[in-house]
Amino acid sequence: MTETIAPARGRRGSYAKSEATRQAILDAALEVFSQSGYRAGSLRDIAQRVDMSEAGLLHHFRNKSALLEAVLELRDEQARALVPIESGDGVELLRGLVGLAEYNASIPGVVELFTTLSAEATAPDHPAHAYFLRRYEYTRRNIERAFRDLRDRGLLRHGMTPRRGAVIMVALMDGLQVQWLLHRDILDMAEELRAVFSTFVDIDWNAAGTDAVPESVPA
Amino acid sequence: MTETIAPARGRRGSYAKSEATRQAILDAALEVFSQSGYRAGSLRDIAQRVDMSEAGLLHHFRNKSALLEAVLELRDEQARALVPIESGDGVELLRGLVGLAEYNASIPGVVELFTTLSAEATAPDHPAHAYFLRRYEYTRRNIERAFRDLRDRGLLRHGMTPRRGAVIMVALMDGLQVQWLLHRDILDMAEELRAVFSTFVDIDWNAAGTDAVPESVPA
């Protein structure tokens, strides 16, 4: 489902070196976009952080929106390290989503980037529109599968359907981020998620213990 | 709580005429911002729609962000006609929120404007930051009050607290809008809201009938 963006190899660089450079650019771009936003974040600023010229950077990513897309895919990979989204195990998935919310609370710049971009990208002509269409479909499909697992294990309450559970879960996570960004001091995203999950899933959170939340995630 | 923006009166115009002009500008601005977004929507375009110069428009609103704020307040007034947000009656409020979601599905441009702005405005230096801080506090406070009413009437399930109900309700509505803007064909915001409300409130939706949704709203 995910389109890959092949790295454009520097003419003289080896493949390994090109990969390392590409990774360094992505890390810098995530930093810059998270701090300044996508529109205001400049390629020049990103290039400077990795000691390159803007032209050199464009050997690796053909333009700003290709770079943005690669940054978003990178973040998704990092998130997948926290949330076993494709496992189909409903309990593990819900615990993972709570863990992700806890982790997200430590990276407000990235949350701000995703929140703003996903709103802007609802416009069909936005460079990240196709990415977000795919991302929402992928996320809902996998959460729906996990909810079918919960239903089959008799853990789903009140006739909540797997499809609806998926739509609602994604909506909640998105919506909580907006409120949290505005009022960080009074809102704990993970706590709110855990509470609302409990209203329609019969799950024992305490049994999860702290092992549901990985100690560290890939930087 | 709401700061009022006093209309700057044209030097020769009567108060009534100035008010009518102000209202026409607001209607045009809502149209332009909803179609083009806040950043891309220009004062020149808005002024043209009401047969004024940009300088003439600035007699009524001191700058673009003051105009935006007035547009947002206008939309909120229109929404209050659908949702009895300050009534404190929990059942009426939930029905009103479902009705608002139905109405919003008929005005995607406005939904897009609010969704994008509320995300952008999480940045403290955004011109609408203070507006959204106030708006979220106001909305949560009133929904919390309505949830206390539901609790007192024995309609709240599962130990859902009024405060948490308010946070979750707002998050759901915001989050559903993003998914709906991306995938309008597969998602019915009002249906999803009604279903999730039912998981934590013991409310008979059928008893509401169609009278819960006003036939028309102020234009």
Short mmCIF file of C-alpha atoms in Angstrom, two decimals:
data_model
loop_
_atom_site.label_atom_id
_atom_site.label_comp_id
_atom_site.label_asym_id
_atom_site.label_seq_id
_atom_site.Cartn_x
_atom_site.Cartn_y
_atom_site.Cartn_z
CA MET A 1 0.00 0.00 0.00
CA THR A 2 2.82 2.33 0.90
CA GLU A 3 4.56 3.89 -2.05
CA THR A 4 8.30 3.91 -1.59
CA ILE A 5 10.37 6.89 -2.53
CA ALA A 6 13.62 5.60 -3.97
CA PRO A 7 16.63 7.57 -2.81
CA ALA A 8 18.31 9.49 -5.62
CA ARG A 9 21.94 8.44 -5.30
CA GLY A 10 24.70 11.04 -5.27
CA ARG A 11 26.86 10.62 -8.36
CA ARG A 12 30.04 9.85 -6.52
CA GLY A 13 28.67 8.42 -3.26
CA SER A 14 28.35 4.75 -2.44
CA TYR A 15 24.89 3.39 -1.75
CA ALA A 16 25.59 3.10 1.99
CA LYS A 17 26.84 6.65 2.17
CA SER A 18 23.84 7.91 0.23
CA GLU A 19 21.54 6.07 2.64
CA ALA A 20 23.26 7.62 5.66
CA THR A 21 22.97 11.09 4.13
CA ARG A 22 19.34 10.50 3.31
CA GLN A 23 18.67 9.49 6.91
CA ALA A 24 20.45 12.57 8.25
CA ILE A 25 18.36 14.79 5.96
CA LEU A 26 15.16 13.13 7.16
CA ASP A 27 16.09 13.66 10.82
CA ALA A 28 16.88 17.32 10.14
CA ALA A 29 13.68 17.80 8.15
CA LEU A 30 11.56 16.29 10.94
CA GLU A 31 13.17 18.72 13.37
CA VAL A 32 12.69 21.75 11.14
CA PHE A 33 9.12 20.93 10.09
CA SER A 34 8.16 20.19 13.70
CA GLN A 35 9.62 23.46 14.94
CA SER A 36 8.62 25.80 12.13
CA GLY A 37 5.77 23.97 10.40
CA TYR A 38 5.84 22.67 6.86
CA ARG A 39 5.16 25.92 5.04
CA ALA A 40 7.59 28.06 7.02
CA GLY A 41 10.28 25.37 7.36
CA SER A 42 12.79 25.94 4.56
CA LEU A 43 14.90 23.51 2.55
CA ARG A 44 17.83 25.87 3.11
CA ASP A 45 17.50 25.51 6.88
CA ILE A 46 17.30 21.72 6.60
CA ALA A 47 20.32 21.60 4.26
CA GLN A 48 22.37 23.76 6.64
CA ARG A 49 21.77 21.37 9.52
CA VAL A 50 23.41 18.55 7.58
CA ASP A 51 26.16 20.75 6.10
CA MET A 52 24.85 20.58 2.57
CA SER A 53 23.76 23.03 -0.06
CA GLU A 54 20.10 23.16 -1.02
CA ALA A 55 21.07 21.78 -4.46
CA GLY A 56 22.88 18.90 -2.75
CA LEU A 57 19.78 18.12 -0.72
CA LEU A 58 17.71 18.03 -3.90
CA HIS A 59 19.91 15.18 -5.17
CA HIS A 60 18.31 13.07 -2.45
CA PHE A 61 14.72 14.37 -2.50
CA ARG A 62 13.32 15.84 -5.65
CA ASN A 63 11.41 18.63 -3.89
CA LYS A 64 10.02 19.81 -0.58
CA SER A 65 6.84 17.78 -0.74
CA ALA A 66 8.74 14.54 -1.53
CA LEU A 67 10.86 15.27 1.53
CA LEU A 68 7.76 15.88 3.62
CA GLU A 69 6.25 12.61 2.53
CA ALA A 70 9.43 10.73 3.41
CA VAL A 71 9.48 12.42 6.84
CA LEU A 72 5.90 11.35 7.48
CA GLU A 73 6.66 7.77 6.50
CA LEU A 74 9.66 7.80 8.84
CA ARG A 75 7.49 8.98 11.73
CA ASP A 76 4.99 6.24 10.96
CA GLU A 77 7.74 3.65 11.12
CA GLN A 78 8.76 4.99 14.53
CA ALA A 79 5.14 4.84 15.68
CA ARG A 80 4.84 1.25 14.48
CA ALA A 81 7.67 0.37 16.86
CA LEU A 82 5.30 1.42 19.69
CA VAL A 83 1.99 0.15 18.34
CA PRO A 84 1.64 -3.39 16.95
CA ILE A 85 -0.81 -2.01 14.41
CA GLU A 86 -0.73 -4.98 12.06
CA SER A 87 -0.75 -7.74 14.68
CA GLY A 88 -4.52 -8.09 14.79
CA ASP A 89 -4.39 -8.51 18.60
CA GLY A 90 -6.98 -6.06 19.92
CA VAL A 91 -5.76 -5.85 23.50
CA GLU A 92 -2.16 -5.31 22.44
CA LEU A 93 -3.26 -2.67 19.97
CA LEU A 94 -5.25 -0.64 22.52
CA ARG A 95 -2.38 -0.80 24.99
CA GLY A 96 -0.03 0.27 22.21
CA LEU A 97 -2.24 3.26 21.32
CA VAL A 98 -2.23 4.41 24.94
CA GLY A 99 1.57 4.01 24.96
CA LEU A 100 1.80 6.03 21.75
CA ALA A 101 -0.27 8.83 23.31
CA GLU A 102 2.13 8.87 26.26
CA TYR A 103 5.10 9.02 23.93
CA ASN A 104 3.50 11.73 21.80
CA ALA A 105 3.15 13.92 24.87
CA SER A 106 6.96 14.09 24.88
CA ILE A 107 7.21 15.34 21.28
CA PRO A 108 4.77 18.28 20.95
CA GLY A 109 6.45 19.61 17.80
CA VAL A 110 5.78 16.39 15.93
CA VAL A 111 2.20 16.27 17.19
CA GLU A 112 1.71 19.85 16.03
CA LEU A 113 3.14 18.99 12.60
CA PHE A 114 0.79 16.03 12.15
CA THR A 115 -2.25 17.84 13.48
CA THR A 116 -1.77 20.86 11.24
CA LEU A 117 -0.79 18.82 8.18
CA SER A 118 -3.66 16.37 8.44
CA ALA A 119 -6.10 19.31 8.57
CA GLU A 120 -4.47 21.21 5.69
CA ALA A 121 -4.11 18.02 3.67
CA THR A 122 -7.86 17.45 3.58
CA ALA A 123 -7.65 19.84 0.58
CA PRO A 124 -7.27 17.65 -2.53
CA ASP A 125 -4.49 19.83 -3.97
CA HIS A 126 -2.26 19.63 -0.88
CA PRO A 127 1.06 17.81 -1.45
CA ALA A 128 0.35 15.41 1.43
CA HIS A 129 -3.29 14.68 0.47
CA ALA A 130 -2.63 11.23 -1.01
CA TYR A 131 -0.40 10.32 1.93
CA PHE A 132 -3.13 11.13 4.45
CA LEU A 133 -5.82 9.32 2.45
CA ARG A 134 -3.65 6.18 2.52
CA ARG A 135 -2.66 6.67 6.13
CA TYR A 136 -6.23 6.97 7.43
CA GLU A 137 -7.40 4.00 5.39
CA TYR A 138 -4.48 1.90 6.58
CA THR A 139 -4.96 2.88 10.22
CA ARG A 140 -8.72 2.31 10.25
CA ARG A 141 -8.39 -1.03 8.47
CA ASN A 142 -5.90 -2.33 11.01
CA ILE A 143 -7.75 -1.00 14.03
CA GLU A 144 -10.96 -2.53 12.65
CA ARG A 145 -9.20 -5.89 12.43
CA ALA A 146 -8.04 -5.54 16.02
CA PHE A 147 -11.61 -4.73 17.07
CA ARG A 148 -12.86 -7.86 15.33
CA ASP A 149 -10.38 -9.74 17.50
CA LEU A 150 -11.81 -8.02 20.61
CA ARG A 151 -15.34 -8.91 19.51
CA ASP A 152 -14.39 -12.55 18.88
CA ARG A 153 -12.86 -12.69 22.36
CA GLY A 154 -16.10 -11.30 23.83
CA LEU A 155 -14.45 -8.10 25.00
CA LEU A 156 -16.48 -5.59 22.98
CA ARG A 157 -19.38 -3.98 24.86
CA HIS A 158 -22.70 -2.51 23.82
CA GLY A 159 -22.83 -3.67 20.25
CA MET A 160 -19.99 -1.34 19.25
CA THR A 161 -19.03 -2.59 15.80
CA PRO A 162 -15.38 -3.07 14.77
CA ARG A 163 -15.72 -0.57 11.93
CA ARG A 164 -17.24 2.09 14.16
CA GLY A 165 -14.69 1.39 16.87
CA ALA A 166 -11.93 2.09 14.34
CA VAL A 167 -13.45 5.37 13.13
CA ILE A 168 -14.06 6.56 16.67
CA MET A 169 -10.66 5.57 17.96
CA VAL A 170 -8.88 7.50 15.23
CA ALA A 171 -11.18 10.51 15.71
CA LEU A 172 -10.52 10.52 19.43
CA MET A 173 -6.76 10.40 19.04
CA ASP A 174 -6.80 13.23 16.50
CA GLY A 175 -9.20 15.37 18.48
CA LEU A 176 -7.40 14.91 21.79
CA GLN A 177 -4.21 16.16 20.15
CA VAL A 178 -5.79 19.50 19.24
CA GLN A 179 -7.05 20.05 22.80
CA TRP A 180 -3.78 18.88 24.28
CA LEU A 181 -1.75 21.25 22.10
CA LEU A 182 -3.93 24.12 23.33
CA HIS A 183 -4.16 23.11 26.99
CA ARG A 184 -1.27 20.79 27.82
CA ASP A 185 -1.40 21.45 31.53
CA ILE A 186 -4.95 20.19 32.04
CA LEU A 187 -5.15 17.26 29.65
CA ASP A 188 -3.46 13.85 29.72
CA MET A 189 -4.09 12.20 26.35
CA ALA A 190 -3.16 8.70 27.50
CA GLU A 191 -5.47 8.91 30.53
CA GLU A 192 -8.40 10.11 28.43
CA LEU A 193 -7.87 7.39 25.84
CA ARG A 194 -7.65 4.66 28.46
CA ALA A 195 -10.87 5.89 30.05
CA VAL A 196 -12.84 6.00 26.83
CA PHE A 197 -11.52 2.63 25.62
CA SER A 198 -12.79 1.23 28.90
CA THR A 199 -16.31 2.40 28.14
CA PHE A 200 -16.59 0.11 25.16
CA VAL A 201 -13.96 -2.54 25.71
CA ASP A 202 -13.80 -4.84 28.70
CA ILE A 203 -10.05 -4.65 29.24
CA ASP A 204 -7.95 -4.83 32.38
CA TRP A 205 -5.45 -1.98 32.09
CA ASN A 206 -3.69 -2.77 35.33
CA ALA A 207 -2.82 -6.22 34.08
CA ALA A 208 -0.85 -4.51 31.33
CA GLY A 209 1.49 -2.92 33.82
CA THR A 210 4.23 -0.68 32.57
CA ASP A 211 5.46 -3.31 30.13
CA ALA A 212 2.78 -2.13 27.70
CA VAL A 213 4.81 1.02 27.17
CA PRO A 214 8.29 0.44 25.77
CA GLU A 215 11.01 2.19 27.76
CA SER A 216 12.50 3.77 24.69
CA VAL A 217 11.72 4.24 21.04
CA PRO A 218 13.98 4.62 18.07
CA ALA A 219 15.26 8.18 17.86
CA MET B 1 -15.85 35.75 28.39
CA THR B 2 -16.19 36.70 24.75
CA GLU B 3 -14.32 39.82 23.76
CA THR B 4 -16.43 42.03 21.57
CA ILE B 5 -14.98 43.75 18.58
CA ALA B 6 -16.65 47.13 18.30
CA PRO B 7 -17.49 48.07 14.72
CA ALA B 8 -15.45 51.01 13.49
CA ARG B 9 -18.11 53.31 12.08
CA GLY B 10 -17.66 54.91 8.68
CA ARG B 11 -17.32 58.66 9.10
CA ARG B 12 -20.42 59.57 7.16
CA GLY B 13 -22.50 56.40 7.61
CA SER B 14 -25.27 56.00 10.12
CA TYR B 15 -24.90 53.28 12.75
CA ALA B 16 -27.51 51.10 11.07
CA LYS B 17 -25.84 51.40 7.71
CA SER B 18 -22.47 50.64 9.21
CA GLU B 19 -23.92 47.55 10.87
CA ALA B 20 -25.40 46.33 7.59
CA THR B 21 -22.07 46.86 5.82
CA ARG B 22 -20.24 45.06 8.60
CA GLN B 23 -22.60 42.12 8.29
CA ALA B 24 -22.13 41.97 4.50
CA ILE B 25 -18.35 41.97 4.94
CA LEU B 26 -18.59 39.13 7.47
CA ASP B 27 -20.72 37.03 5.11
CA ALA B 28 -18.26 37.63 2.26
CA ALA B 29 -15.27 36.86 4.49
CA LEU B 30 -16.81 33.58 5.66
CA GLU B 31 -17.31 32.60 2.02
CA VAL B 32 -13.79 33.55 0.98
CA PHE B 33 -12.02 32.00 3.97
CA SER B 34 -14.06 28.81 3.61
CA GLN B 35 -13.26 28.51 -0.08
CA SER B 36 -9.63 29.61 -0.11
CA GLY B 37 -8.53 29.15 3.51
CA TYR B 38 -7.46 31.94 5.83
CA ARG B 39 -3.92 32.41 4.56
CA ALA B 40 -4.78 32.37 0.86
CA GLY B 41 -8.08 34.25 1.18
CA SER B 42 -7.35 37.94 0.47
CA LEU B 43 -8.89 41.10 1.88
CA ARG B 44 -9.03 42.39 -1.70
CA ASP B 45 -11.22 39.47 -2.75
CA ILE B 46 -13.53 39.98 0.24
CA ALA B 47 -13.77 43.73 -0.43
CA GLN B 48 -14.62 43.11 -4.09
CA ARG B 49 -17.54 40.90 -3.16
CA VAL B 50 -19.15 43.75 -1.24
CA ASP B 51 -18.18 46.43 -3.79
CA MET B 52 -15.70 48.15 -1.53
CA SER B 53 -12.05 49.03 -1.64
CA GLU B 54 -9.65 47.25 0.68
CA ALA B 55 -9.15 50.58 2.51
CA GLY B 56 -12.92 50.88 2.92
CA LEU B 57 -13.08 47.40 4.41
CA LEU B 58 -10.37 48.34 6.89
CA HIS B 59 -12.64 51.09 8.27
CA HIS B 60 -14.81 48.25 9.60
CA PHE B 61 -12.16 45.73 10.67
CA ARG B 62 -8.73 46.92 11.64
CA ASN B 63 -6.91 44.03 9.96
CA LYS B 64 -7.28 40.54 8.53
CA SER B 65 -7.02 38.75 11.85
CA ALA B 66 -9.68 40.97 13.47
CA LEU B 67 -11.92 40.08 10.53
CA LEU B 68 -11.17 36.39 10.99
CA GLU B 69 -12.03 36.57 14.66
CA ALA B 70 -15.34 38.28 13.90
CA VAL B 71 -16.13 35.61 11.29
CA LEU B 72 -15.47 32.85 13.80
CA GLU B 73 -17.69 34.51 16.39
CA LEU B 74 -20.43 34.81 13.76
CA ARG B 75 -20.20 31.09 12.98
CA ASP B 76 -20.38 30.30 16.67
CA GLU B 77 -23.56 32.35 16.97
CA GLN B 78 -25.06 30.38 14.09
CA ALA B 79 -24.04 27.12 15.75
CA ARG B 80 -25.63 28.23 19.03
CA ALA B 81 -28.92 28.47 17.16
CA LEU B 82 -28.65 24.70 16.61
CA VAL B 83 -27.12 23.61 19.89
CA PRO B 84 -28.56 24.82 23.21
CA ILE B 85 -25.02 24.86 24.59
CA GLU B 86 -25.74 27.00 27.63
CA SER B 87 -29.04 25.41 28.62
CA GLY B 88 -27.49 22.82 30.92
CA ASP B 89 -29.95 20.17 29.67
CA GLY B 90 -27.79 17.18 28.80
CA VAL B 91 -30.24 15.35 26.55
CA GLU B 92 -31.04 18.48 24.57
CA LEU B 93 -27.35 19.22 24.22
CA LEU B 94 -26.45 15.79 22.84
CA ARG B 95 -29.32 15.93 20.38
CA GLY B 96 -28.21 19.40 19.39
CA LEU B 97 -24.63 18.22 18.80
CA VAL B 98 -25.88 15.45 16.52
CA GLY B 99 -28.00 18.03 14.69
CA LEU B 100 -24.98 20.30 14.34
CA ALA B 101 -22.95 17.43 12.84
CA GLU B 102 -25.75 16.88 10.31
CA TYR B 103 -25.79 20.57 9.46
CA ASN B 104 -21.99 20.74 9.20
CA ALA B 105 -22.07 18.00 6.58
CA SER B 106 -23.83 20.53 4.34
CA ILE B 107 -21.10 23.18 4.70
CA PRO B 108 -17.75 21.43 4.05
CA GLY B 109 -15.92 24.72 3.37
CA VAL B 110 -16.71 26.02 6.84
CA VAL B 111 -15.75 22.69 8.43
CA GLU B 112 -12.46 22.79 6.54
CA LEU B 113 -11.83 26.35 7.72
CA PHE B 114 -12.42 25.46 11.36
CA THR B 115 -10.46 22.22 11.21
CA THR B 116 -7.42 23.83 9.62
CA LEU B 117 -7.56 26.96 11.77
CA SER B 118 -7.96 25.12 15.06
CA ALA B 119 -4.87 23.05 14.21
CA GLU B 120 -2.78 26.03 13.06
CA ALA B 121 -3.98 28.12 15.99
CA THR B 122 -2.47 25.72 18.53
CA ALA B 123 0.70 27.78 17.85
CA PRO B 124 0.77 30.56 20.47
CA ASP B 125 1.68 33.23 17.92
CA HIS B 126 -1.27 32.49 15.59
CA PRO B 127 -3.79 35.36 15.32
CA ALA B 128 -6.65 33.05 16.32
CA HIS B 129 -4.83 31.39 19.24
CA ALA B 130 -6.64 33.34 21.98
CA TYR B 131 -9.97 32.78 20.25
CA PHE B 132 -9.52 29.00 20.18
CA LEU B 133 -8.29 28.88 23.77
CA ARG B 134 -11.49 30.66 24.86
CA ARG B 135 -13.67 28.60 22.53
CA TYR B 136 -12.44 25.23 23.78
CA GLU B 137 -12.73 26.30 27.41
CA TYR B 138 -16.24 27.65 26.84
CA THR B 139 -17.38 24.53 24.97
CA ARG B 140 -15.92 22.07 27.46
CA ARG B 141 -17.32 23.99 30.42
CA ASN B 142 -20.83 23.96 28.99
CA ILE B 143 -20.73 20.33 27.87
CA GLU B 144 -19.41 19.39 31.30
CA ARG B 145 -22.41 21.15 32.86
CA ALA B 146 -24.75 19.24 30.56
CA PHE B 147 -23.04 15.99 31.54
CA ARG B 148 -23.55 16.80 35.21
CA ASP B 149 -27.22 17.10 34.35
CA LEU B 150 -27.12 13.66 32.68
CA ARG B 151 -25.37 12.20 35.72
CA ASP B 152 -27.91 13.76 38.10
CA ARG B 153 -30.70 12.24 35.99
CA GLY B 154 -29.03 8.83 36.22
CA LEU B 155 -28.33 8.69 32.48
CA LEU B 156 -24.53 8.51 32.56
CA ARG B 157 -23.09 5.00 32.26
CA HIS B 158 -19.89 3.36 33.43
CA GLY B 159 -18.65 6.02 35.78
CA MET B 160 -17.89 8.37 32.87
CA THR B 161 -17.27 11.69 34.60
CA PRO B 162 -18.80 14.95 33.33
CA ARG B 163 -15.37 16.49 32.82
CA ARG B 164 -14.09 13.51 30.84
CA GLY B 165 -17.32 13.34 28.85
CA ALA B 166 -16.78 16.94 27.79
CA VAL B 167 -13.17 16.42 26.71
CA ILE B 168 -14.05 13.28 24.79
CA MET B 169 -17.10 14.73 23.11
CA VAL B 170 -15.15 17.70 21.79
CA ALA B 171 -12.27 15.45 20.68
CA LEU B 172 -14.66 13.17 18.82
CA MET B 173 -16.36 15.98 16.97
CA ASP B 174 -13.01 17.50 15.93
CA GLY B 175 -11.52 14.19 14.94
CA LEU B 176 -14.54 13.04 12.94
CA GLN B 177 -14.35 16.22 10.90
CA VAL B 178 -10.83 15.43 9.70
CA GLN B 179 -11.81 11.91 8.61
CA TRP B 180 -15.02 13.17 7.05
CA LEU B 181 -13.21 15.86 5.04
CA LEU B 182 -10.90 13.15 3.68
CA HIS B 183 -13.51 10.45 3.10
CA ARG B 184 -16.94 12.06 2.86
CA ASP B 185 -18.50 9.17 1.03
CA ILE B 186 -17.90 6.56 3.72
CA LEU B 187 -18.42 8.52 6.91
CA ASP B 188 -21.59 9.99 8.42
CA MET B 189 -20.52 12.25 11.30
CA ALA B 190 -23.96 12.44 12.90
CA GLU B 191 -24.40 8.65 12.85
CA GLU B 192 -20.98 8.06 14.41
CA LEU B 193 -21.63 10.64 17.13
CA ARG B 194 -25.03 9.21 17.97
CA ALA B 195 -23.52 5.73 18.25
CA VAL B 196 -20.70 6.74 20.54
CA PHE B 197 -22.92 8.92 22.74
CA SER B 198 -25.07 5.84 23.19
CA THR B 199 -22.14 3.90 24.61
CA PHE B 200 -21.86 6.19 27.58
CA VAL B 201 -25.25 7.84 27.85
CA ASP B 202 -28.54 6.03 28.28
CA ILE B 203 -30.53 8.13 25.82
CA ASP B 204 -33.44 7.27 23.55
CA TRP B 205 -32.59 8.81 20.19
CA ASN B 206 -35.80 7.72 18.53
CA ALA B 207 -37.84 9.63 21.07
CA ALA B 208 -36.13 12.76 19.78
CA GLY B 209 -37.60 12.30 16.34
CA THR B 210 -36.71 14.79 13.66
CA ASP B 211 -37.73 17.69 15.86
CA ALA B 212 -34.30 17.54 17.47
CA VAL B 213 -32.87 18.91 14.24
CA PRO B 214 -34.16 22.33 13.27
CA GLU B 215 -35.40 22.49 9.67
CA SER B 216 -33.35 25.55 8.90
CA VAL B 217 -30.64 27.64 10.45
CA PRO B 218 -29.87 31.30 10.14
CA ALA B 219 -27.94 31.93 6.93
#
